[in-house]
mmCIF file of C-alpha atoms in Angstrom:
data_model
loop_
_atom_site.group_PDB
_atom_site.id
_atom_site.type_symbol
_atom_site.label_atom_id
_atom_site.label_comp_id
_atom_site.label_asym_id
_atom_site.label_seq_id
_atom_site.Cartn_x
_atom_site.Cartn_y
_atom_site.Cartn_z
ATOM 1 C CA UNK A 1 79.604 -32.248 -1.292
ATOM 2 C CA UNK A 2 76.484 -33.906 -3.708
ATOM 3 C CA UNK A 3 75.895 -30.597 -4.751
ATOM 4 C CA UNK A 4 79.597 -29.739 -5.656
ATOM 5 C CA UNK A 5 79.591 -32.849 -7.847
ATOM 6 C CA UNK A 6 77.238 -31.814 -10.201
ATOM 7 C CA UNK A 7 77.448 -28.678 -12.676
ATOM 8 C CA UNK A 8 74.867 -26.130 -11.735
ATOM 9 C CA UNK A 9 71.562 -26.362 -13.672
ATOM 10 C CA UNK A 10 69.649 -23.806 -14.461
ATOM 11 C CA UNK A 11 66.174 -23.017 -11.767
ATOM 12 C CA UNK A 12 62.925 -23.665 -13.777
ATOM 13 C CA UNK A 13 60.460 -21.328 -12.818
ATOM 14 C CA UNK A 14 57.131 -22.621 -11.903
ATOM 15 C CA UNK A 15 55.545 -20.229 -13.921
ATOM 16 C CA UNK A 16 55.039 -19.968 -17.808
ATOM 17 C CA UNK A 17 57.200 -16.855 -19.302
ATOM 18 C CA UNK A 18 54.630 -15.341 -21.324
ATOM 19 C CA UNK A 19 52.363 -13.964 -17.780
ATOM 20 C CA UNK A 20 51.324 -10.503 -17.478
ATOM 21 C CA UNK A 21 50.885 -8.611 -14.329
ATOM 22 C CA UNK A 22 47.552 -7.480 -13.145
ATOM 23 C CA UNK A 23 47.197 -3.456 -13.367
ATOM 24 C CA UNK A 24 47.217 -2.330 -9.328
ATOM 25 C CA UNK A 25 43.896 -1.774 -7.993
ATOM 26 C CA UNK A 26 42.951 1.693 -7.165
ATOM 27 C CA UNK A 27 43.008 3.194 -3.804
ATOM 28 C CA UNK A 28 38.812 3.775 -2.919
ATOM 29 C CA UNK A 29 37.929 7.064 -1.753
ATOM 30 C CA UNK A 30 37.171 7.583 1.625
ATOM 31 C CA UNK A 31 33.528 6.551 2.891
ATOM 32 C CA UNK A 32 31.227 9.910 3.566
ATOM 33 C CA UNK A 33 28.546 10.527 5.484
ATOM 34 C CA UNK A 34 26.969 12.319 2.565
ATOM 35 C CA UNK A 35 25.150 9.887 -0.113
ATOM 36 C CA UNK A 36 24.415 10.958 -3.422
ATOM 37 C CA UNK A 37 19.908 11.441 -2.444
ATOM 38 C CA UNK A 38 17.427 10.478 -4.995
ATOM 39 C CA UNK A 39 15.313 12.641 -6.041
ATOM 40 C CA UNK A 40 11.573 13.367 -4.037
ATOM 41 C CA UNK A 41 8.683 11.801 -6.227
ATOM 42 C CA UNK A 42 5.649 12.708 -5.144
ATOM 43 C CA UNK A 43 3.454 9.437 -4.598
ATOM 44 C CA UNK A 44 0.726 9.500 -6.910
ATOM 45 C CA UNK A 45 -2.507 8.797 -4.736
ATOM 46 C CA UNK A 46 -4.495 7.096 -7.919
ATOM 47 C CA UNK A 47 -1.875 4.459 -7.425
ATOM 48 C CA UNK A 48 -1.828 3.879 -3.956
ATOM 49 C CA UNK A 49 -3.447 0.968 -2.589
ATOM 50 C CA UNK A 50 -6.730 1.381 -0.313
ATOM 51 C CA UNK A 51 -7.107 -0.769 2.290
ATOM 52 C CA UNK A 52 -10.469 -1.526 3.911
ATOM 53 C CA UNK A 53 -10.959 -3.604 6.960
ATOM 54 C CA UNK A 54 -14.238 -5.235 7.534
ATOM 55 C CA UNK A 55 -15.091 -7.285 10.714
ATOM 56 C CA UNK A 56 -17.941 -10.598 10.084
ATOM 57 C CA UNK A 57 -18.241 -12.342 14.007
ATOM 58 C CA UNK A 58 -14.077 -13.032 14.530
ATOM 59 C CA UNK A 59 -13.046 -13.168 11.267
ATOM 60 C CA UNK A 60 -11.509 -10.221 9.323
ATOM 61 C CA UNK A 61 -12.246 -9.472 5.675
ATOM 62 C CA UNK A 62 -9.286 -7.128 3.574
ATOM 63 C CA UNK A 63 -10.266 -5.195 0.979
ATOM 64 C CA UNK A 64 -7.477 -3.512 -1.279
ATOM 65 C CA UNK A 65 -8.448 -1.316 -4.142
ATOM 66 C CA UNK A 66 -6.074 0.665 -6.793
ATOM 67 C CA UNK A 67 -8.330 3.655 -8.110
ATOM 68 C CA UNK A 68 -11.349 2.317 -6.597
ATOM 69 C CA UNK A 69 -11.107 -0.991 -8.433
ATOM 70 C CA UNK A 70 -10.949 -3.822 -6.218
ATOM 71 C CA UNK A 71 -8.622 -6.522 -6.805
ATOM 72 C CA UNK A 72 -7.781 -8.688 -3.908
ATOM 73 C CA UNK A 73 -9.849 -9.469 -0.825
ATOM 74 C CA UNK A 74 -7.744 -11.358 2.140
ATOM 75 C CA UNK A 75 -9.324 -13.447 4.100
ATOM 76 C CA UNK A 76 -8.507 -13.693 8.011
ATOM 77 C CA UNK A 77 -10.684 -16.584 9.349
ATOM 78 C CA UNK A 78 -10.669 -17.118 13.113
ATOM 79 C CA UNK A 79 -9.184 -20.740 12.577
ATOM 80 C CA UNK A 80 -6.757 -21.218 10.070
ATOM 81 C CA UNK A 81 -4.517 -20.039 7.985
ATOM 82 C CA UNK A 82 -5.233 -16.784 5.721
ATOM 83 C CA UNK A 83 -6.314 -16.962 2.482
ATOM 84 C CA UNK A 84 -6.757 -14.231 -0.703
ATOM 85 C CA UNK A 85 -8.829 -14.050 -3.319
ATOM 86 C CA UNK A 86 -7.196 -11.952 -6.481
ATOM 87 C CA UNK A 87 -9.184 -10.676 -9.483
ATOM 88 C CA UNK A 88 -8.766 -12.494 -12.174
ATOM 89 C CA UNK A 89 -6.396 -10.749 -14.723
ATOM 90 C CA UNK A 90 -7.316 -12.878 -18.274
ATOM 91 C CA UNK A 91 -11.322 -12.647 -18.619
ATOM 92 C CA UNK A 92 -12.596 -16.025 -19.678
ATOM 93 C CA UNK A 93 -15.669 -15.895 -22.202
ATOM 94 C CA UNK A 94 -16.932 -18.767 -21.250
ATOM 95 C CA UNK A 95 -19.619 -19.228 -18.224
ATOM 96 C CA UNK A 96 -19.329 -22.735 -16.330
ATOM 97 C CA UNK A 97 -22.136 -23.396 -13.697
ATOM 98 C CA UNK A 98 -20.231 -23.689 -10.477
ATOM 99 C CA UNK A 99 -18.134 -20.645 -10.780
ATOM 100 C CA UNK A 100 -17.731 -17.749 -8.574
ATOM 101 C CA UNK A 101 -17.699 -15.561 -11.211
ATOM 102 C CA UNK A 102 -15.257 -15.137 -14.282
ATOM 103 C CA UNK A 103 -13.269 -12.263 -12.377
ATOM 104 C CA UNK A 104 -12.050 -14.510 -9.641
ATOM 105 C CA UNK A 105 -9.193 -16.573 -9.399
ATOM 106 C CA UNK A 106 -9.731 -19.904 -6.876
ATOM 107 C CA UNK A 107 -8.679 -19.100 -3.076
ATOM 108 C CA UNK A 108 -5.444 -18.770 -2.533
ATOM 109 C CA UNK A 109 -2.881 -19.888 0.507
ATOM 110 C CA UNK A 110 0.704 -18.650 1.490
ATOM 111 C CA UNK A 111 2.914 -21.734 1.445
ATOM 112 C CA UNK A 112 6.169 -19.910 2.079
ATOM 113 C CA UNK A 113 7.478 -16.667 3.055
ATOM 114 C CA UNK A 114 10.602 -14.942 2.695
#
């Protein structure tokens, strides 16, 4: 009976009137076995790291080389944690007594691995 008391008033819509529909996404095709394959590239064995394993007493020394040119040696000692030594890639000019050599970074440890 309220509702017959009062004249009908328009419904607001909750929405503004100037709203444009999305565009329907497509339909995918359906999955098949057969993936688009890359293309074979021969590896090119200049570039391809050696690895040579060298035992002192119990600890482990590894040697990786790129075109004979070694640049990192890993260190596996028989307590504690492994550690590398990388070649050093910005030559310093300058000689300090104390260092290992001007190719050498200082040993390294892995903190964290992903």
């Amino acid at each position: 009976m309220a509702e017959s008391e009062h004249p009908q008033q328009s419904k607001k819509s909750k929405h503004p009137d100037n709203l444009i529909p999305l565009p329907e996404v497509p339909e995918l095709p359906p999955e098949t076995d057969s993936s688009p394959l890359l293309p074979e590239i021969p590896a090119d064995p200049e570039l391809e790291t050696e690895v040579t394993i060298i035992k002192r007493g119990e600890d482990v020394i590894e040697e990786h080389r790129v075109n004979g040119e070694l640049l990192m040696i890993k260190v596996i000692p028989r307590i504690g944690p492994p550690y590398y030594l990388k070649k050093n890639p910005v030559r310093s000019h300058h000689d300090h007594a104390g260092e290992g050599g001007i190719d050498v970074n200082p040993p390294m440890w892995q903190i964290l691995r992903f």
